[in-house]
Short mmCIF file of C-alpha atoms in Angstrom, two decimals:
data_model
loop_
_atom_site.label_atom_id
_atom_site.label_comp_id
_atom_site.label_asym_id
_atom_site.label_seq_id
_atom_site.Cartn_x
_atom_site.Cartn_y
_atom_site.Cartn_z
CA UNK A 1 107.63 172.47 75.78
CA UNK A 2 106.69 168.93 77.09
CA UNK A 3 105.80 166.33 76.45
CA UNK A 4 106.40 162.48 76.31
CA UNK A 5 108.53 160.35 74.31
CA UNK A 6 112.01 158.16 74.03
CA UNK A 7 115.67 159.24 74.38
CA UNK A 8 118.51 157.70 73.05
CA UNK A 9 122.02 158.84 73.71
CA UNK A 10 125.00 158.07 71.59
CA UNK A 11 126.36 155.68 74.46
CA UNK A 12 123.49 153.27 74.81
CA UNK A 13 121.21 154.17 77.04
CA UNK A 14 118.00 155.41 76.48
CA UNK A 15 114.86 157.28 78.38
CA UNK A 16 111.16 156.69 78.87
CA UNK A 17 108.92 159.29 79.46
CA UNK A 18 108.40 162.86 80.10
CA UNK A 19 110.03 165.05 78.79
CA UNK A 20 110.98 169.48 78.93
CA UNK A 21 112.25 170.83 75.88
CA UNK A 22 114.08 167.19 75.27
CA UNK A 23 115.14 166.90 78.64
CA UNK A 24 113.59 164.14 81.15
CA UNK A 25 111.64 166.07 83.17
CA UNK A 26 108.84 164.46 84.86
CA UNK A 27 108.47 160.72 85.78
CA UNK A 28 110.17 158.01 83.55
CA UNK A 29 112.87 155.46 83.11
CA UNK A 30 116.38 155.53 82.15
CA UNK A 31 118.10 152.41 80.43
CA UNK A 32 120.96 151.38 79.71
CA UNK A 33 122.38 149.54 76.77
CA UNK A 34 121.35 146.44 77.62
CA UNK A 35 117.87 147.15 78.27
CA UNK A 36 117.88 147.37 82.63
CA UNK A 37 117.04 149.21 84.36
CA UNK A 38 118.82 151.75 85.97
CA UNK A 39 116.50 154.51 87.55
CA UNK A 40 113.16 154.94 87.98
CA UNK A 41 111.19 157.78 89.12
CA UNK A 42 111.31 161.58 89.06
CA UNK A 43 113.42 164.03 87.42
CA UNK A 44 113.83 167.56 86.99
CA UNK A 45 115.91 169.33 84.05
CA UNK A 46 117.30 166.43 82.91
CA UNK A 47 118.62 165.35 86.95
CA UNK A 48 117.26 162.51 88.78
CA UNK A 49 116.07 163.56 91.97
CA UNK A 50 113.58 161.19 93.66
CA UNK A 51 113.75 157.47 92.98
CA UNK A 52 115.32 153.77 92.60
CA UNK A 53 118.81 153.81 90.95
CA UNK A 54 120.92 150.86 90.55
CA UNK A 55 124.39 150.85 90.19
CA UNK A 56 126.72 148.84 87.74
CA UNK A 57 127.60 146.50 90.84
CA UNK A 58 123.88 145.57 91.55
CA UNK A 59 123.17 148.34 94.34
CA UNK A 60 121.09 150.21 94.52
CA UNK A 61 119.82 153.29 96.23
CA UNK A 62 116.31 154.47 96.65
CA UNK A 63 115.43 158.10 97.85
CA UNK A 64 116.36 161.86 96.85
CA UNK A 65 119.11 163.45 95.17
CA UNK A 66 120.65 166.39 94.94
CA UNK A 67 120.37 168.10 91.71
CA UNK A 68 123.45 169.79 91.63
CA UNK A 69 125.63 166.81 92.98
CA UNK A 70 124.15 163.28 92.02
CA UNK A 71 126.16 161.94 93.79
CA UNK A 72 125.06 163.13 97.28
CA UNK A 73 121.53 162.51 98.59
CA UNK A 74 119.14 161.23 101.51
CA UNK A 75 118.01 157.29 101.39
CA UNK A 76 118.44 154.10 101.45
CA UNK A 77 121.41 151.82 99.91
CA UNK A 78 121.44 147.77 99.49
CA UNK A 79 125.02 146.59 98.91
CA UNK A 80 124.33 144.07 96.39
CA UNK A 81 126.11 141.34 98.01
CA UNK A 82 126.66 141.74 101.96
CA UNK A 83 123.65 141.90 102.62
CA UNK A 84 123.94 145.92 104.36
CA UNK A 85 121.10 148.44 104.48
CA UNK A 86 122.30 151.92 104.76
CA UNK A 87 119.76 154.78 106.08
CA UNK A 88 120.72 158.11 105.94
CA UNK A 89 122.88 160.38 103.75
CA UNK A 90 124.17 158.93 100.67
CA UNK A 91 127.71 159.98 98.81
CA UNK A 92 129.21 158.03 96.34
CA UNK A 93 132.53 159.90 97.00
CA UNK A 94 135.09 158.53 99.88
CA UNK A 95 133.70 161.07 102.33
CA UNK A 96 132.26 160.54 105.44
CA UNK A 97 128.57 160.42 106.02
CA UNK A 98 125.75 160.39 109.21
CA UNK A 99 123.25 157.16 108.82
CA UNK A 100 122.22 153.66 110.43
CA UNK A 101 124.21 150.62 109.06
CA UNK A 102 121.67 147.03 109.42
CA UNK A 103 122.38 143.62 108.02
CA UNK A 104 119.59 142.23 107.10
CA UNK A 105 118.35 139.55 108.84
CA UNK A 106 119.83 140.34 112.12
CA UNK A 107 119.84 142.38 115.10
CA UNK A 108 123.00 143.62 114.35
CA UNK A 109 123.15 147.60 114.26
CA UNK A 110 125.65 150.31 113.46
CA UNK A 111 124.65 154.15 114.28
CA UNK A 112 127.00 156.64 113.85
CA UNK A 113 129.52 157.83 110.93
CA UNK A 114 130.20 156.22 107.63
CA UNK A 115 132.65 156.43 104.78
CA UNK A 116 132.02 153.85 102.31
CA UNK A 117 129.71 152.02 103.74
CA UNK A 118 131.48 151.28 106.52
CA UNK A 119 131.44 152.67 110.31
CA UNK A 120 134.15 155.06 110.51
CA UNK A 121 134.34 157.24 113.29
CA UNK A 122 132.54 157.46 116.04
CA UNK A 123 129.27 155.22 116.58
CA UNK A 124 127.19 152.55 118.39
CA UNK A 125 127.74 148.52 116.55
CA UNK A 126 125.10 146.19 118.09
CA UNK A 127 126.15 142.36 117.70
CA UNK A 128 124.37 139.46 116.81
CA UNK A 129 124.04 138.61 120.30
CA UNK A 130 123.01 142.46 122.10
CA UNK A 131 127.02 143.01 123.10
CA UNK A 132 127.36 147.20 122.23
CA UNK A 133 130.68 148.62 121.17
CA UNK A 134 130.55 152.37 122.00
CA UNK A 135 134.31 154.53 120.15
CA UNK A 136 135.81 155.02 117.32
CA UNK A 137 136.50 153.37 113.49
CA UNK A 138 138.58 153.11 111.25
CA UNK A 139 137.26 152.01 107.47
CA UNK A 140 135.07 149.28 109.29
CA UNK A 141 137.83 148.28 112.53
CA UNK A 142 137.40 149.20 116.10
CA UNK A 143 140.82 151.63 116.08
CA UNK A 144 140.89 154.25 119.04
CA UNK A 145 139.43 154.32 121.94
CA UNK A 146 136.09 152.95 122.95
CA UNK A 147 134.36 150.31 125.23
CA UNK A 148 132.85 147.01 124.57
CA UNK A 149 129.72 145.54 126.87
CA UNK A 150 129.14 142.18 126.49
CA UNK A 151 125.84 140.05 127.57
CA UNK A 152 125.78 136.53 129.13
CA UNK A 153 126.77 133.92 127.25
CA UNK A 154 123.67 132.03 127.51
CA UNK A 155 122.01 135.10 125.08
CA UNK A 156 124.38 133.74 122.21
CA UNK A 157 122.38 133.17 119.28
CA UNK A 158 123.97 130.69 116.53
CA UNK A 159 123.81 132.87 112.51
CA UNK A 160 124.12 131.65 108.95
CA UNK A 161 126.46 133.92 107.11
CA UNK A 162 126.96 133.30 103.46
CA UNK A 163 129.27 135.74 102.53
CA UNK A 164 133.12 136.89 103.72
CA UNK A 165 133.59 140.98 103.12
CA UNK A 166 134.74 144.06 104.96
CA UNK A 167 130.66 145.33 105.47
CA UNK A 168 130.38 142.24 107.57
CA UNK A 169 133.68 141.86 109.56
CA UNK A 170 132.66 145.16 111.00
CA UNK A 171 129.79 143.41 113.02
CA UNK A 172 131.33 140.42 114.33
CA UNK A 173 132.28 139.89 117.71
CA UNK A 174 135.47 139.22 119.74
CA UNK A 175 135.58 135.23 119.07
CA UNK A 176 136.33 135.33 115.01
CA UNK A 177 138.58 137.67 113.07
CA UNK A 178 137.24 137.55 109.92
CA UNK A 179 134.15 135.47 108.64
CA UNK A 180 134.69 132.33 106.03
CA UNK A 181 132.43 130.93 103.31
CA UNK A 182 128.93 129.48 105.06
CA UNK A 183 130.69 129.26 108.48
CA UNK A 184 128.61 128.76 110.78
CA UNK A 185 128.79 131.07 114.47
CA UNK A 186 128.11 131.47 117.82
CA UNK A 187 127.44 135.44 117.94
CA UNK A 188 128.53 135.19 121.94
CA UNK A 189 131.67 132.60 122.23
CA UNK A 190 132.94 131.47 125.65
CA UNK A 191 136.47 133.52 124.89
CA UNK A 192 134.98 136.68 124.43
CA UNK A 193 137.63 138.92 126.37
CA UNK A 194 140.19 137.01 124.01
CA UNK A 195 141.79 135.93 127.67
CA UNK A 196 140.35 134.20 130.38
CA UNK A 197 140.56 134.42 134.00
CA UNK A 198 140.53 132.11 136.47
CA UNK A 199 137.95 131.66 138.03
CA UNK A 200 139.34 128.31 140.68
CA UNK A 201 139.74 129.13 144.37
CA UNK A 202 142.95 130.45 145.59
CA UNK A 203 144.06 127.11 147.19
CA UNK A 204 143.50 125.19 143.99
CA UNK A 205 145.35 128.18 141.81
CA UNK A 206 148.48 128.58 144.60
CA UNK A 207 148.90 124.87 144.02
CA UNK A 208 148.64 124.83 140.19
CA UNK A 209 151.56 127.50 140.38
CA UNK A 210 153.79 125.07 142.38
CA UNK A 211 153.26 122.41 139.80
CA UNK A 212 153.82 124.58 136.94
CA UNK A 213 156.54 127.06 137.54
CA UNK A 214 159.83 126.68 136.67
CA UNK A 215 163.11 128.72 135.93
CA UNK A 216 164.07 129.79 133.02
CA UNK A 217 166.74 131.47 131.87
CA UNK A 218 167.10 133.79 135.62
CA UNK A 219 162.93 134.76 135.85
CA UNK A 220 159.29 132.61 136.68
CA UNK A 221 157.77 131.31 133.25
CA UNK A 222 153.44 130.73 134.16
CA UNK A 223 151.93 128.18 131.88
CA UNK A 224 148.33 128.84 131.11
CA UNK A 225 145.82 127.13 131.64
CA UNK A 226 142.79 126.05 129.44
CA UNK A 227 140.10 128.32 131.84
CA UNK A 228 136.77 128.87 130.56
CA UNK A 229 134.49 132.08 131.65
CA UNK A 230 131.23 131.39 133.63
CA UNK A 231 128.22 131.14 131.15
CA UNK A 232 126.29 133.74 133.78
CA UNK A 233 129.48 135.78 133.37
CA UNK A 234 128.78 139.19 131.66
CA UNK A 235 131.28 142.17 131.49
CA UNK A 236 133.02 145.50 130.24
CA UNK A 237 136.30 146.26 128.70
CA UNK A 238 137.59 150.06 128.08
CA UNK A 239 140.80 150.61 126.05
CA UNK A 240 142.49 151.01 122.81
CA UNK A 241 141.86 149.46 119.56
CA UNK A 242 143.57 148.69 116.89
CA UNK A 243 143.22 147.03 113.68
CA UNK A 244 139.68 145.10 115.52
CA UNK A 245 141.41 144.03 118.70
CA UNK A 246 142.75 145.30 121.90
CA UNK A 247 145.87 146.75 121.95
CA UNK A 248 147.40 149.32 123.71
CA UNK A 249 146.19 150.02 127.08
CA UNK A 250 142.49 148.85 128.52
CA UNK A 251 140.72 147.35 131.60
CA UNK A 252 138.33 144.70 131.67
CA UNK A 253 135.84 144.00 135.01
CA UNK A 254 132.84 141.57 135.13
CA UNK A 255 130.44 141.47 137.11
CA UNK A 256 131.96 138.78 139.14
CA UNK A 257 134.85 140.56 140.55
CA UNK A 258 137.01 139.35 138.29
CA UNK A 259 139.03 142.22 136.54
CA UNK A 260 142.45 143.18 134.46
CA UNK A 261 143.83 146.40 133.85
CA UNK A 262 147.59 147.30 131.99
CA UNK A 263 148.51 146.42 128.67
CA UNK A 264 147.17 143.87 125.76
CA UNK A 265 148.47 142.69 121.87
CA UNK A 266 145.94 141.39 119.88
CA UNK A 267 143.61 140.34 122.48
CA UNK A 268 145.38 139.44 124.97
CA UNK A 269 147.10 140.46 127.62
CA UNK A 270 150.53 141.94 126.82
CA UNK A 271 153.41 143.88 128.69
CA UNK A 272 152.18 144.76 132.36
CA UNK A 273 148.87 144.64 134.60
CA UNK A 274 147.47 143.80 137.19
CA UNK A 275 144.74 140.77 137.59
CA UNK A 276 142.12 140.47 139.91
CA UNK A 277 140.54 137.15 140.70
CA UNK A 278 136.95 136.48 141.47
CA UNK A 279 138.08 135.75 144.92
CA UNK A 280 139.60 139.05 145.15
CA UNK A 281 143.08 137.51 144.55
CA UNK A 282 145.36 140.01 143.79
CA UNK A 283 148.10 139.51 140.73
CA UNK A 284 150.51 141.82 139.38
CA UNK A 285 152.73 140.30 136.52
CA UNK A 286 154.29 141.24 133.39
CA UNK A 287 152.19 138.71 130.26
CA UNK A 288 153.17 137.06 127.04
CA UNK A 289 150.64 136.99 125.42
CA UNK A 290 148.40 136.21 127.54
CA UNK A 291 151.17 134.16 129.28
CA UNK A 292 151.67 135.32 133.33
CA UNK A 293 155.72 135.28 132.85
CA UNK A 294 156.54 137.44 136.25
CA UNK A 295 154.35 138.25 139.15
CA UNK A 296 154.35 139.18 142.87
CA UNK A 297 151.66 139.48 145.21
CA UNK A 298 150.98 143.11 147.27
CA UNK A 299 152.01 141.59 150.49
CA UNK A 300 155.26 139.85 149.57
CA UNK A 301 156.84 143.37 149.51
CA UNK A 302 156.96 146.06 151.24
CA UNK A 303 159.54 148.12 149.73
CA UNK A 304 158.31 149.37 146.05
CA UNK A 305 160.92 147.78 143.08
CA UNK A 306 161.15 149.15 139.75
CA UNK A 307 158.17 145.61 138.62
CA UNK A 308 155.99 146.85 140.77
CA UNK A 309 155.66 150.77 139.84
CA UNK A 310 155.65 149.79 135.92
CA UNK A 311 152.92 147.43 136.61
CA UNK A 312 151.10 150.14 138.57
CA UNK A 313 151.72 152.83 136.09
CA UNK A 314 150.35 150.16 132.87
CA UNK A 315 147.49 149.48 135.35
CA UNK A 316 147.07 153.93 136.03
CA UNK A 317 147.02 154.47 132.54
CA UNK A 318 144.52 151.75 131.55
CA UNK A 319 141.90 153.14 134.58
CA UNK A 320 141.74 156.55 132.60
CA UNK A 321 139.91 155.60 129.50
CA UNK A 322 136.65 155.07 130.94
CA UNK A 323 136.60 158.64 131.24
CA UNK A 324 138.25 159.31 128.48
CA UNK A 325 135.63 157.10 126.09
CA UNK A 326 132.95 158.98 128.32
CA UNK A 327 134.36 162.60 127.48
CA UNK A 328 134.33 161.13 123.98
CA UNK A 329 130.38 160.54 123.80
CA UNK A 330 129.62 162.93 125.05
CA UNK A 331 131.79 165.34 122.56
CA UNK A 332 130.41 162.52 119.21
CA UNK A 333 126.28 163.04 121.05
CA UNK A 334 125.30 165.37 118.52
CA UNK A 335 126.41 163.40 115.15
CA UNK A 336 125.27 160.64 116.63
CA UNK A 337 121.89 162.73 116.96
CA UNK A 338 122.10 163.89 113.62
CA UNK A 339 122.59 159.95 112.84
CA UNK A 340 119.41 158.71 113.55
CA UNK A 341 117.24 162.00 112.30
CA UNK A 342 118.96 161.19 108.66
CA UNK A 343 118.06 157.69 108.84
CA UNK A 344 114.55 158.69 110.05
CA UNK A 345 113.80 160.70 107.23
CA UNK A 346 116.13 158.39 104.67
CA UNK A 347 113.35 155.95 105.21
CA UNK A 348 110.77 158.71 104.47
CA UNK A 349 112.44 159.00 101.47
CA UNK A 350 112.82 155.56 101.02
CA UNK A 351 108.92 154.96 100.38
CA UNK A 352 108.21 158.52 98.10
CA UNK A 353 111.56 156.99 96.01
CA UNK A 354 109.46 153.65 95.57
CA UNK A 355 106.20 155.23 94.73
CA UNK A 356 107.92 157.11 92.29
CA UNK A 357 109.65 155.15 90.53
CA UNK A 358 106.39 152.78 90.50
CA UNK A 359 104.25 155.76 88.76
CA UNK A 360 107.47 156.37 86.44
CA UNK A 361 107.96 152.85 84.72
CA UNK A 362 104.18 153.64 84.60
CA UNK A 363 104.43 156.33 82.45
CA UNK A 364 107.28 155.22 80.88
CA UNK A 365 104.64 151.77 79.80
CA UNK A 366 102.84 155.05 78.46
CA UNK A 367 105.13 156.80 76.81
CA UNK A 368 106.83 154.06 74.97
CA UNK A 369 103.90 153.52 72.41
CA UNK A 370 104.85 157.18 71.33
CA UNK A 371 105.81 157.86 68.25
CA UNK A 372 108.62 160.77 70.04
CA UNK A 373 112.26 159.47 69.03
CA UNK A 374 114.89 161.56 69.87
CA UNK A 375 118.39 160.63 69.64
CA UNK A 376 120.69 163.23 71.22
CA UNK A 377 124.17 164.18 72.13
CA UNK A 378 124.73 162.90 75.51
CA UNK A 379 126.98 165.30 75.48
CA UNK A 380 125.44 168.33 74.84
CA UNK A 381 121.79 167.26 75.30
CA UNK A 382 121.07 168.39 71.77
CA UNK A 383 119.15 166.17 69.29
CA UNK A 384 121.09 164.87 66.00
CA UNK A 385 118.41 166.12 63.79
CA UNK A 386 118.98 163.26 61.23
CA UNK A 387 118.94 160.93 62.75
CA UNK A 388 115.25 161.75 64.42
CA UNK A 389 112.40 158.79 64.37
CA UNK A 390 109.33 159.20 63.87
CA UNK A 391 108.95 155.71 65.15
CA UNK A 392 110.46 153.43 67.82
#
């Protein structure tokens, strides 16, 4: 039996629109007990299919929902507070999906595996200042192995954020650990890599070493100096990440010829590694929180010491990561293509959902004038006959 009217549920929700066998079927609108729209669009035998759905937290989904599983679908989800749009597979459960994340009014974009509206798995993240990270994520943080390519400092842009959240922090550059309320960020910091390489000449550096080198408990301590990155320099870091920071083994190279291969901790050189400066001076060292604690030049000893062997081993491990990232990217290529395809399809469903929602509101407005009112048991979808009313 097809008709139009109003269904009232014992939990306070009510529906106005097309009906079939006393179930929403066709176009209509579902409201909560506070008369707020929670879904507008197409229904099929009581199930939401294609339309616009509003969640209690304020998030909005525009797209298609599976009739067999209303917690899954394909479309565009807009978060309530942190201005993140998600295009792709939809899931309200803790499941990994494929799609694209974007921050509204920003160039930030992530494409790849996603869980709970956060990068999770393998993907590509383009920052607002055009830096690009390719690699693994866990719960929105860079974690695993990955590659970060930076642009020149001159391409940095100023962006104003108004809210701090995990999903926004996923789009931060290395210059900031987290977003604070109403903080003005520079998208590309002059300390992008988390460490600084001295750009002075070798003679000036050697003079500085002589002045600052001092004995402390039998080993050398070299105080760190305040150096800045050439604003024209670009760099690539490839290696291990933990909790969104460079931790473990990795290597960084800059287009001015400077580089570092070795161990890292919290975005700083920490452990053993090899630093090559722009003037081709090579430094084998042991670092502690970016400070050079012990060093030797490659030409200082003819033999192979334990120190030099340890440094060389750390550098060798770090140099293996470009190939590891390349292999990982090749393995995950199909998933990335799937994410892009899902996002494209999601935008098509978004347009259709908006059109259905507009039509559904028109139908609801018309059906709201009818005298058909049915009070249903939420669990059985059966009418409570004694409560059927002939008018609204």
